Short mmCIF file of C-alpha atoms and ligand atoms in Angstrom, two decimals:
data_model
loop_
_atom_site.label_atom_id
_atom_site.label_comp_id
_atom_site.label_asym_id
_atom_site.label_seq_id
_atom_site.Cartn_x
_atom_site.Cartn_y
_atom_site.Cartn_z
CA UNK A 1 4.75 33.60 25.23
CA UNK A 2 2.65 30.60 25.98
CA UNK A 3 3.72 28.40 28.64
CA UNK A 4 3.79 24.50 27.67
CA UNK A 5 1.08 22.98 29.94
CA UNK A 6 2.33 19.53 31.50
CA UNK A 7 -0.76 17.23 31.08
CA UNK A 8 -0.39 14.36 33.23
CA UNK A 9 -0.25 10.67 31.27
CA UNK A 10 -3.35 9.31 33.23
CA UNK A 11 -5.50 12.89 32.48
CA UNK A 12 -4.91 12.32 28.71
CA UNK A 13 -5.18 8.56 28.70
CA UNK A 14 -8.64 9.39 30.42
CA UNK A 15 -9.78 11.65 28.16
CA UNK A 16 -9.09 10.11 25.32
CA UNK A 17 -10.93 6.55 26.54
CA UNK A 18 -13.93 8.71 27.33
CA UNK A 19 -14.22 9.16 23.65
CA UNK A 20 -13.72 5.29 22.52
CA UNK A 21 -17.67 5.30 21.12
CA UNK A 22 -17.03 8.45 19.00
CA UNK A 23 -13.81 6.83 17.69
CA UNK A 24 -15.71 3.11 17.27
CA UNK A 25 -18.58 4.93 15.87
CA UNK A 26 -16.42 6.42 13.03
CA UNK A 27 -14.33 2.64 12.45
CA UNK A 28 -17.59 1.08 11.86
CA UNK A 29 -18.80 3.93 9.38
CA UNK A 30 -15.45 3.88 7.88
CA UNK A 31 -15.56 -0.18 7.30
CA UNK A 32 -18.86 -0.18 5.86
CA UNK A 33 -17.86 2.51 3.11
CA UNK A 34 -16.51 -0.46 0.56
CA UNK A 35 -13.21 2.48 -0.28
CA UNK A 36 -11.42 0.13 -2.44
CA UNK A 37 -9.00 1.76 -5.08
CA UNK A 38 -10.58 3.75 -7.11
CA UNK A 39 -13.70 4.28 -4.39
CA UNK A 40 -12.50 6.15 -1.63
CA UNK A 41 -14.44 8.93 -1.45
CA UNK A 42 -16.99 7.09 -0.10
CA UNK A 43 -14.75 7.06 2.73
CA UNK A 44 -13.34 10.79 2.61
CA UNK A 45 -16.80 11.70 2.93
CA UNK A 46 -17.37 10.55 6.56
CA UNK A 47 -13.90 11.53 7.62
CA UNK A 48 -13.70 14.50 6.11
CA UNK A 49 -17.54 15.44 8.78
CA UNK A 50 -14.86 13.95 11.02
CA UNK A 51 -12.39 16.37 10.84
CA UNK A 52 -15.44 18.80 10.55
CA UNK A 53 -17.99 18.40 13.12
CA UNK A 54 -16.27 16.08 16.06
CA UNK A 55 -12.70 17.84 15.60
CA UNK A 56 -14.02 21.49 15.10
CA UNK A 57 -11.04 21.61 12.09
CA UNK A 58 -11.91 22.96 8.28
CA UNK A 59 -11.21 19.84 6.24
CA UNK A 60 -9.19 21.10 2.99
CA UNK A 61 -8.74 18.83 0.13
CA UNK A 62 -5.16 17.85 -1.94
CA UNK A 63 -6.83 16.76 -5.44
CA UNK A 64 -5.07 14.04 -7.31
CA UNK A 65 -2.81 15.78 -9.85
CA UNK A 66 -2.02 13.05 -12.87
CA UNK A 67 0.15 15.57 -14.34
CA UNK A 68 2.19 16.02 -11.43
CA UNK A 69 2.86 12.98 -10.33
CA UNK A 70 3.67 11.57 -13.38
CA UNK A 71 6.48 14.17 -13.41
CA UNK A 72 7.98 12.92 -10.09
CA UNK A 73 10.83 10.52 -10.13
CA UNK A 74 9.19 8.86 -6.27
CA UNK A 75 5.29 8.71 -8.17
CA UNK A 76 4.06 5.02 -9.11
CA UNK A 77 3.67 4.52 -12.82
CA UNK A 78 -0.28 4.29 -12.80
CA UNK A 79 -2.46 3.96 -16.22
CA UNK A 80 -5.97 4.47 -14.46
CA UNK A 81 -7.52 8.04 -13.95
CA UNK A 82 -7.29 9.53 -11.00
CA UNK A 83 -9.51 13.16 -12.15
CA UNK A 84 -11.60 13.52 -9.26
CA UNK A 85 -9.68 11.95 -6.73
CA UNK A 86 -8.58 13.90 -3.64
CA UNK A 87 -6.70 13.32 -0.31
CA UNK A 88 -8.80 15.19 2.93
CA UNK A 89 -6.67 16.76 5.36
CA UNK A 90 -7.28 19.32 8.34
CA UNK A 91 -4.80 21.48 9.66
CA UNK A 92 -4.66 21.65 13.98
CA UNK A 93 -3.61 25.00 14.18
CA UNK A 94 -0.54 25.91 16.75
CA UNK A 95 -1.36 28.52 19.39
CA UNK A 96 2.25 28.75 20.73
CA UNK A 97 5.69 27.96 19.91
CA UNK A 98 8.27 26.10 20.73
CA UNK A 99 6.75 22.82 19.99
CA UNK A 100 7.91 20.45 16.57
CA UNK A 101 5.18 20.02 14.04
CA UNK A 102 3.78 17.09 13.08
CA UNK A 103 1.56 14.52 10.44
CA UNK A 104 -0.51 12.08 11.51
CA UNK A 105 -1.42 10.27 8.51
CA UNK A 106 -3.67 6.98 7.13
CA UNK A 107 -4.62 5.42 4.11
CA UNK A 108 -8.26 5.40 3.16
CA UNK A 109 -8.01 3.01 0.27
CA UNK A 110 -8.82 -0.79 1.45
CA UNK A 111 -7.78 -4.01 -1.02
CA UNK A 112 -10.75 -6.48 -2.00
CA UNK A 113 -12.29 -8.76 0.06
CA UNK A 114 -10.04 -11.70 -1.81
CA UNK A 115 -12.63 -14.31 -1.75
CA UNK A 116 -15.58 -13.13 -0.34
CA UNK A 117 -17.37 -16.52 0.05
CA UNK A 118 -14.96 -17.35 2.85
CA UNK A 119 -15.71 -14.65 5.16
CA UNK A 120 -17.76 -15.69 7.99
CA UNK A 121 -19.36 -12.15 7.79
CA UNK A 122 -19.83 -9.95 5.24
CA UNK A 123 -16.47 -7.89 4.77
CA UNK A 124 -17.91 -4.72 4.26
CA UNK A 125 -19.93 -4.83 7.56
CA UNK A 126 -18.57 -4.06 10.32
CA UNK A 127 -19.13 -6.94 13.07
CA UNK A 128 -17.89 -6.29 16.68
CA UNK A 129 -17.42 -10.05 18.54
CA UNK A 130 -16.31 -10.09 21.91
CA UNK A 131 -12.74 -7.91 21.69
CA UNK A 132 -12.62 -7.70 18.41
CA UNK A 133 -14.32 -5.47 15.46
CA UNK A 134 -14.79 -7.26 11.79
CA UNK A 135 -14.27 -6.05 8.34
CA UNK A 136 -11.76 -5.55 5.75
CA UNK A 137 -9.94 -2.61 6.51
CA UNK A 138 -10.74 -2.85 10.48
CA UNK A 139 -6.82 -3.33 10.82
CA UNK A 140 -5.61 -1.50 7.24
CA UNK A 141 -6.22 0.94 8.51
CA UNK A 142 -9.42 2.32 9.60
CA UNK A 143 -8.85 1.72 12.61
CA UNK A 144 -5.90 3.87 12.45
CA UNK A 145 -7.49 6.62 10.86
CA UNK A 146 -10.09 6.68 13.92
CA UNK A 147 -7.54 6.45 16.52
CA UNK A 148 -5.66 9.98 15.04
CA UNK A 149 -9.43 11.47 15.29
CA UNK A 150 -9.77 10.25 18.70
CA UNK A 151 -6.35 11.26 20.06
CA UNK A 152 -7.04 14.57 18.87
CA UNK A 153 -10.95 14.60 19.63
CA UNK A 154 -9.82 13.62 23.39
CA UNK A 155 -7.00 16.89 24.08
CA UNK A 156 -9.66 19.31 22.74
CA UNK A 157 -11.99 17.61 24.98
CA UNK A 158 -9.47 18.50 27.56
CA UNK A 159 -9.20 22.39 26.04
CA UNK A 160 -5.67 21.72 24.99
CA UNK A 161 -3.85 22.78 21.59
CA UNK A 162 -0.47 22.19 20.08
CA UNK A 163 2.19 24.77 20.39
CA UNK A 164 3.24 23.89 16.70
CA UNK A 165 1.33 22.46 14.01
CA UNK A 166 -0.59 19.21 13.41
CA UNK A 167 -1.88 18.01 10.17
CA UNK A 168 -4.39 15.21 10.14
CA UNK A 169 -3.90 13.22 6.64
CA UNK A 170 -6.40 10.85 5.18
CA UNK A 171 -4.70 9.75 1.79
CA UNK A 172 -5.69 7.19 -1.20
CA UNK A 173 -4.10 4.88 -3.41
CA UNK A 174 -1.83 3.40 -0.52
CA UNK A 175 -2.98 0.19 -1.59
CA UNK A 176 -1.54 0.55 -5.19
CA UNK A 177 1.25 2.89 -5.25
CA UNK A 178 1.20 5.24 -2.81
CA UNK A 179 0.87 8.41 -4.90
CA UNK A 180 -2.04 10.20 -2.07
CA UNK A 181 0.70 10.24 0.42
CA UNK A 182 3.16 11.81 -2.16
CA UNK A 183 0.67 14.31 -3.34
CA UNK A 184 -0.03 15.56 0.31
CA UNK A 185 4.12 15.77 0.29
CA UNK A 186 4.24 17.43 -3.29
CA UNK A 187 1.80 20.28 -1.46
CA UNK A 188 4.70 21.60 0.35
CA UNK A 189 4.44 20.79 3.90
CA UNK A 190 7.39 19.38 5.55
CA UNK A 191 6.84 18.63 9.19
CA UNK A 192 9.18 17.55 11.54
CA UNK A 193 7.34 14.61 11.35
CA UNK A 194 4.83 12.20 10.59
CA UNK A 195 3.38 9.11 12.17
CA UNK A 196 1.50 6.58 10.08
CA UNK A 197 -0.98 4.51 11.98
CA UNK A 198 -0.65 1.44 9.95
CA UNK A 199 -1.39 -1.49 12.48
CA UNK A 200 1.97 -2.30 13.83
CA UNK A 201 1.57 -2.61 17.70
CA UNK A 202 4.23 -1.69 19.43
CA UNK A 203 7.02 -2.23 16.56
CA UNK A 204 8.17 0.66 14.79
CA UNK A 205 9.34 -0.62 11.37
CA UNK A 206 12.65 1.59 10.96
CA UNK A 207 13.18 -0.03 7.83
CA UNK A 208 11.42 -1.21 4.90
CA UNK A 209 11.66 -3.13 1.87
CA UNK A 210 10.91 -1.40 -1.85
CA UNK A 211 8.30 -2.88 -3.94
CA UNK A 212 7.32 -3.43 -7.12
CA UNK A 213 4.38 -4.22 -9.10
CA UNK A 214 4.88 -5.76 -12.47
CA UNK A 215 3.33 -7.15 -15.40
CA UNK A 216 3.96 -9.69 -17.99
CA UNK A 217 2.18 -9.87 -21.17
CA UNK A 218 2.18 -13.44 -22.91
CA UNK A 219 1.43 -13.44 -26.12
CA UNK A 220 0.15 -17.14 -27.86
CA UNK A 221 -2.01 -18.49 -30.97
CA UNK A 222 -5.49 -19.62 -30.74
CA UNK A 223 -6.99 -22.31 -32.12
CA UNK A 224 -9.46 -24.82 -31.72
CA UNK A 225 -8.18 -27.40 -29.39
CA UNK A 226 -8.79 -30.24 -31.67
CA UNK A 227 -5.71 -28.68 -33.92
CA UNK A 228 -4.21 -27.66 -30.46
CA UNK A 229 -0.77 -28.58 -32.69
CA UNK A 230 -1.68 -25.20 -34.38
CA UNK A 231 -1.37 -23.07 -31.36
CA UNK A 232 0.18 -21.69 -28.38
CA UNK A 233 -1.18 -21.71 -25.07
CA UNK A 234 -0.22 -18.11 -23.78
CA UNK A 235 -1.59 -19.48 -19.95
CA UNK A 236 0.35 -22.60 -19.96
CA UNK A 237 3.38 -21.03 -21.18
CA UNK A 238 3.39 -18.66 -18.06
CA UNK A 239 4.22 -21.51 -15.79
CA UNK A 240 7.36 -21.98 -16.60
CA UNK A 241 7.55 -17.79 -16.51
CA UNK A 242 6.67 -18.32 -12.55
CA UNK A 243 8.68 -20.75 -11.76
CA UNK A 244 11.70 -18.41 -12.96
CA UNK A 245 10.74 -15.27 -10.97
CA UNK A 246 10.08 -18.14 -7.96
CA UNK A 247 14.12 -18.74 -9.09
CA UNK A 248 14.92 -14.88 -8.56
CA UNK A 249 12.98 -14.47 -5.49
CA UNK A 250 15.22 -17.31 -3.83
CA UNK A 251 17.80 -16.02 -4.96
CA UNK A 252 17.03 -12.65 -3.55
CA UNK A 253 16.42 -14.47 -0.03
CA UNK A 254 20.25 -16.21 -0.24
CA UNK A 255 22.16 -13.24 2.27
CA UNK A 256 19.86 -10.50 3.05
CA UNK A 257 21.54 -7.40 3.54
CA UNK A 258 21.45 -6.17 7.88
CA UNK A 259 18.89 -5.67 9.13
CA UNK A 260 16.96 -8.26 7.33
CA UNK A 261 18.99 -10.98 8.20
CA UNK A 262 17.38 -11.56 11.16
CA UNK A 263 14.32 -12.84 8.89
CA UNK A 264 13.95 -16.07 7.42
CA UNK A 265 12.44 -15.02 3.99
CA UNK A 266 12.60 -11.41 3.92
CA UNK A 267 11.48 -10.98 -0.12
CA UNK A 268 8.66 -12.13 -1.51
CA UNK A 269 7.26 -12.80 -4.88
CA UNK A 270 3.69 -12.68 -5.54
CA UNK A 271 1.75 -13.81 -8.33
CA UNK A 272 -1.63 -12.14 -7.19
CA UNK A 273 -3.35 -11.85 -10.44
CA UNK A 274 -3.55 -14.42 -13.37
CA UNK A 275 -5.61 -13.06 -16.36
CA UNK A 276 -5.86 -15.09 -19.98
CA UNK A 277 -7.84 -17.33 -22.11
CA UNK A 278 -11.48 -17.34 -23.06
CA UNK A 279 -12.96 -20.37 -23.67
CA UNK A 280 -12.43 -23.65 -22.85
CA UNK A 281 -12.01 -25.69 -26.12
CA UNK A 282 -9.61 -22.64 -27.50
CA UNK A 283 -5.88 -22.26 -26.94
CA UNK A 284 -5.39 -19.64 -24.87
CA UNK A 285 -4.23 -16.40 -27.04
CA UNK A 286 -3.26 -14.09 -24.01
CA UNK A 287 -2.46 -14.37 -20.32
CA UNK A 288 -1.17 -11.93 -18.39
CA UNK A 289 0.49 -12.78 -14.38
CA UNK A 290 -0.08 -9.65 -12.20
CA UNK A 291 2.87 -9.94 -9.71
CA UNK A 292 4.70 -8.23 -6.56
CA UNK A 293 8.31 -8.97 -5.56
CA UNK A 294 10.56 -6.30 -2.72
CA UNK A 295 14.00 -5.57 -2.91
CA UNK A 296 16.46 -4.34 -0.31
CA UNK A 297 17.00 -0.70 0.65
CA UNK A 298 20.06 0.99 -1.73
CA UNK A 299 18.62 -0.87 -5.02
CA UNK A 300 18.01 1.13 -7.29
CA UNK A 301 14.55 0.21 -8.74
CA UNK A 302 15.32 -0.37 -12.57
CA UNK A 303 18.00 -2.75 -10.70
CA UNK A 304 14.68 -4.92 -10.28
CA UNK A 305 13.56 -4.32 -12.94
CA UNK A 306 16.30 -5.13 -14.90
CA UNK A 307 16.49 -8.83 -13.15
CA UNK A 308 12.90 -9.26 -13.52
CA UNK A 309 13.26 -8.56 -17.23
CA UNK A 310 16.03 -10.89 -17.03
CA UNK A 311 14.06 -13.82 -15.28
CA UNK A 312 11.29 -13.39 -18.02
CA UNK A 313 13.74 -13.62 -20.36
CA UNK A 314 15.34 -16.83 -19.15
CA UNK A 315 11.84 -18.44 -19.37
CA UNK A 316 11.60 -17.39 -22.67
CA UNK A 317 14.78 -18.36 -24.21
CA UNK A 318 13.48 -22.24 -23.34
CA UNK A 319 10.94 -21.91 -25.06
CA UNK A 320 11.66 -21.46 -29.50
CA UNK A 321 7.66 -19.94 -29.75
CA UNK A 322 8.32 -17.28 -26.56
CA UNK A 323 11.92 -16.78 -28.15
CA UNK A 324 10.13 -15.46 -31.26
CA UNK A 325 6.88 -13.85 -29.70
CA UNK A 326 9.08 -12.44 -26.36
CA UNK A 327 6.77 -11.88 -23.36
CA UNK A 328 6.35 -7.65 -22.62
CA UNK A 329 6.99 -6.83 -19.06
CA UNK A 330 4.85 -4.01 -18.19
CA UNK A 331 5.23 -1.47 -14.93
CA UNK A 332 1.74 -0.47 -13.51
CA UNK A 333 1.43 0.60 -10.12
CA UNK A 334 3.70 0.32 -6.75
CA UNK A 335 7.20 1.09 -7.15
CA UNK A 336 9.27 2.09 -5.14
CA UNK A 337 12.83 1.68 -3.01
CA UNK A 338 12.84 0.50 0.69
CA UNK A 339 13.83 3.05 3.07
CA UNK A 340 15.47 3.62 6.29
CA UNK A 341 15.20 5.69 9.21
CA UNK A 342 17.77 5.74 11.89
CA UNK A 343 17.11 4.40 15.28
CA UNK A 344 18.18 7.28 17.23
CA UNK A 345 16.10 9.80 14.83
CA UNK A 346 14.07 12.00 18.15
CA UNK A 347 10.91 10.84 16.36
CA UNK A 348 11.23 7.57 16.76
CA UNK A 349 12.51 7.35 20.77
CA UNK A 350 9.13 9.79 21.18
CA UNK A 351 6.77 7.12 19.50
CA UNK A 352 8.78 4.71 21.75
CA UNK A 353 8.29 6.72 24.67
CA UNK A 354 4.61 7.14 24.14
CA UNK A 355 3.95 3.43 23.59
CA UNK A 356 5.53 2.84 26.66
CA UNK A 357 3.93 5.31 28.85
CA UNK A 358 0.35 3.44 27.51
CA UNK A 359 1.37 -0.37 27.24
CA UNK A 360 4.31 -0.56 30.10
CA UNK A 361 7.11 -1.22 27.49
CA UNK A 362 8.59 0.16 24.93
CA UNK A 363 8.54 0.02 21.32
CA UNK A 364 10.71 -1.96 19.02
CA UNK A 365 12.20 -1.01 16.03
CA UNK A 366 13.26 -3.14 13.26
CA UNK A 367 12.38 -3.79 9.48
CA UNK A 368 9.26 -5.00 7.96
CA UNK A 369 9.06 -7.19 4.73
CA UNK A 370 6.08 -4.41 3.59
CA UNK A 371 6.94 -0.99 2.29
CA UNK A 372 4.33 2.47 3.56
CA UNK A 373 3.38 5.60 3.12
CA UNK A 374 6.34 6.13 5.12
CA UNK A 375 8.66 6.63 2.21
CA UNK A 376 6.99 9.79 1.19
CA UNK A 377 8.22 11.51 3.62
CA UNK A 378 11.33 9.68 4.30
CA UNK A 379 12.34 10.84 0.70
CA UNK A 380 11.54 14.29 1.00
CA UNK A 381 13.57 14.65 4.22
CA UNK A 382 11.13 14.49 6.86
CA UNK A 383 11.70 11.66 9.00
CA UNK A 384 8.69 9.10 9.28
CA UNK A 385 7.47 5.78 11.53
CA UNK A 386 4.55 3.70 12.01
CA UNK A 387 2.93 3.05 14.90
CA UNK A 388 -0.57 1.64 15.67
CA UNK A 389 -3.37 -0.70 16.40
CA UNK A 390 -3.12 -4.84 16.76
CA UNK A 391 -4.90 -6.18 13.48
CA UNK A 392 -5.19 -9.73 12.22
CA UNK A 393 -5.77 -11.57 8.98
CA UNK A 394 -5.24 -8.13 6.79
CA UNK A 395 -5.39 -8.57 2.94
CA UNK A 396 -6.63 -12.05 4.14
CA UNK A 397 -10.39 -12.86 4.91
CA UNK A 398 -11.91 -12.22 8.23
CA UNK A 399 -9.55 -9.26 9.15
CA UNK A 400 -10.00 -8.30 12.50
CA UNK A 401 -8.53 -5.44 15.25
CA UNK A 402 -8.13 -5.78 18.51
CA UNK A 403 -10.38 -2.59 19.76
CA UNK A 404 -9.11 -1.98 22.70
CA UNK A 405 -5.62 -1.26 20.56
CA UNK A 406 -7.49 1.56 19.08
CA UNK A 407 -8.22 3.24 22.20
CA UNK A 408 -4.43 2.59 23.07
CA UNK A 409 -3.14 3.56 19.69
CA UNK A 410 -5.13 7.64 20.12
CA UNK A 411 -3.61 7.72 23.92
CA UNK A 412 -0.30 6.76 22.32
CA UNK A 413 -0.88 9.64 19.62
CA UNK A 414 -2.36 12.22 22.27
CA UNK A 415 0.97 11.58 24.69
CA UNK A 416 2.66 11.97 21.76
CA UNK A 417 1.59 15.33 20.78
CA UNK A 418 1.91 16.37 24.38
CA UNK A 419 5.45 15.11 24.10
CA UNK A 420 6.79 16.23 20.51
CA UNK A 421 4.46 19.30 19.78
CA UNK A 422 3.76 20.22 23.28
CA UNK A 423 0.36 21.80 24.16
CA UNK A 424 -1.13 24.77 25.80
ZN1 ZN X 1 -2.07 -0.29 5.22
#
């Protein structure tokens, strides 16, 4: 049998700091790869040499199967093709026993730039300024995705391995549904399990909201604006649509459920995308609002749904022209419930425990107003957190991370291994 080694805190903290250029090296690559939905292989590229030639692993890759997840009740509805797209892995092989097995997992997919004209650099460069590194995705979550190769990169530096098996996870589509992480979990592998290094320093969000992604579909007449009498304006006849799911959304935030009380405004409704109208002497014939409202843990999503449809429906009953030509509510991407995982789950005291033994306190738990990959696993029985670097500004323009969190997130990740798989 093979003995668990007892690493001290300060040898792996050391040896994983004396690889901060390999793991900054591979952020900066990684922001500069523009991996937005539907692009990430750009990025599974460079980690998947990653995995390859710093981490000595065999990358294998979990293909995108439409068919499958379109079968599975936890999938996001999506309508876009997803042939050719794959999740890269690499499995850390155990040379002992004894240890509990574990994911470390990130999301290669990054959201647009938003508005790319207000970035003070460009946001697919990666600019380091003082403490801090530039670029969208620096914070969600590159910079996550390096600090798992450098926690690992650092203990083989140090001729350790686990005593029970580690899985490295790169996964798309978080941004949009979350189906990469669900594919990795519809390949089999249940861990004891898995760490997400979305950038929440120090907090481990032990609860999240579910989200959903809807669509509405407003129909009008067009016509030339000087008969405007003649038409329907699809656009303007959305506002009123808004101002209705605004209605829902407050009414959502009246008595949150424990433990979101503790927040002011735990759900919120988004109208991200507004699409509709062509020209501006014609009455608009079409608009469509994009949107993204959470609900608590327990509701069922067609629950949502259901008051969503209602809200639309409200709006519509105001208007004699909607009542006729009813809006279409569409479902297209994220959906999911919130989910829980308990405070005294051994996973989550060991994250704790980690962060501590880096930072000097503790990790919190409590919930987050954001749903992850997290509920993947949570679903399919293996217990999952988040843990990772300090970001600012993500989804927003000039998103930034703190890069000395990285090097703190992989020590936090390599104690943690010590800890949960044990090494030899
Ligand atoms: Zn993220």
């Amino acid at each position: 049998m093979i003995e668990r080694l007892r690493v001290s805190d300060r040898e792996i903290a050391d040896a994983v700091a004396a690889v901060e250029d390999d793991m900054l090296d591979l952020l900066a690559r990684l922001v500069e790869a523009p991996t937005t939905v539907g692009n990430e292989e750009l990025g599974q590229e460079i980690i998947e040499l990653a995995y390859r030639d710093l981490l000595g692993l065999e990358p294998i890759e979990i293909a995108m199967d439409a068919d499958a997840l379109r079968a599975h009740p936890l999938a996001s509805p999506f309508s876009w093709d997803v042939s050719g797209k794959r999740n890269v892995v690499a499995d850390w092989p155990a040379v002992g026993s004894g240890g509990h097995s574990l994911v470390l997992n990130g999301h290669i997919d990054v959201v647009g730039p938003a508005s790319e004209k207000l970035w003070r650099t460009p946001p697919f460069r990666a600019v380091r300024d003082g403490d801090w590194l530039y670029g969208r995705g620096s914070g969600d979550m590159k910079a996550g995705l390096a600090a798992i190769v450098g926690a690992v990169l650092g203990l083989r530096r140090l001729g350790l391995a686990p005593l029970a098996p580690v899985q490295l996870q790169s996964v798309v589509e978080e941004e949009c549904g979350g189906n990469g992480a669900l594919q990795c979990v519809l390949s089999g592998l249940r861990p004891d399990a898995a760490v997400i290094t979305e950038p929440f320093p120090g907090f481990i969000p032990t609860s999240q909201l579910g989200v959903l992604w809807f669509h509405v579909d407003v129909a009008g007449t067009p016509a030339h604006v000087a008969y405007a009498q003649d038409g329907f304006n699809a656009i303007e006849a959305s506002f009123p649509i808004v101002e209705e799911l605004h209605a829902l959304e407050a009414e959502l935030n009246e008595a949150p459920p424990p433990p979101f009380d503790v927040l002011a405004h735990p759900i919120n409704l988004n109208v991200g995308v507004v699409s509709g109208g062509d020209w501006p002497s014609t009455v608009a014939a079409e608009c469509t609002l994009s949107c993204r409202i959470a609900h608590y843990p327990g509701t069922p999503v067609a629950e949502l749904q259901r008051l969503v449809e209602d809200a639309v429906e409200r709006a519509a009953a105001a208007s004699a022209y909607l009542t006729e030509h009813p809006p279409l509510v569409r479902y297209d991407g994220l959906s999911c419930e919130g989910s829980l995982v308990a405070d005294d789950e051994p996973i989550v005291q060991a994250v704790s425990q980690a962060w501590e033994a880096v930072a000097g306190s503790p990790a919190v738990t409590g919930p987050t107003t954001a749903t992850t990959d997290a509920r993947a696993f949570i679903a399919s029985g293996v217990p999952a957190v988040c843990i990772g670097p300090h970001a600012e500004r993500i989804h927003g323009v000039d998103e930034r991370v703190f890069v000395a969190s990285v090097v703190q997130t992989a020590q936090v990740l390599a104690l943690l291994v010590r800890d949960w798989c044990g090494l030899a």
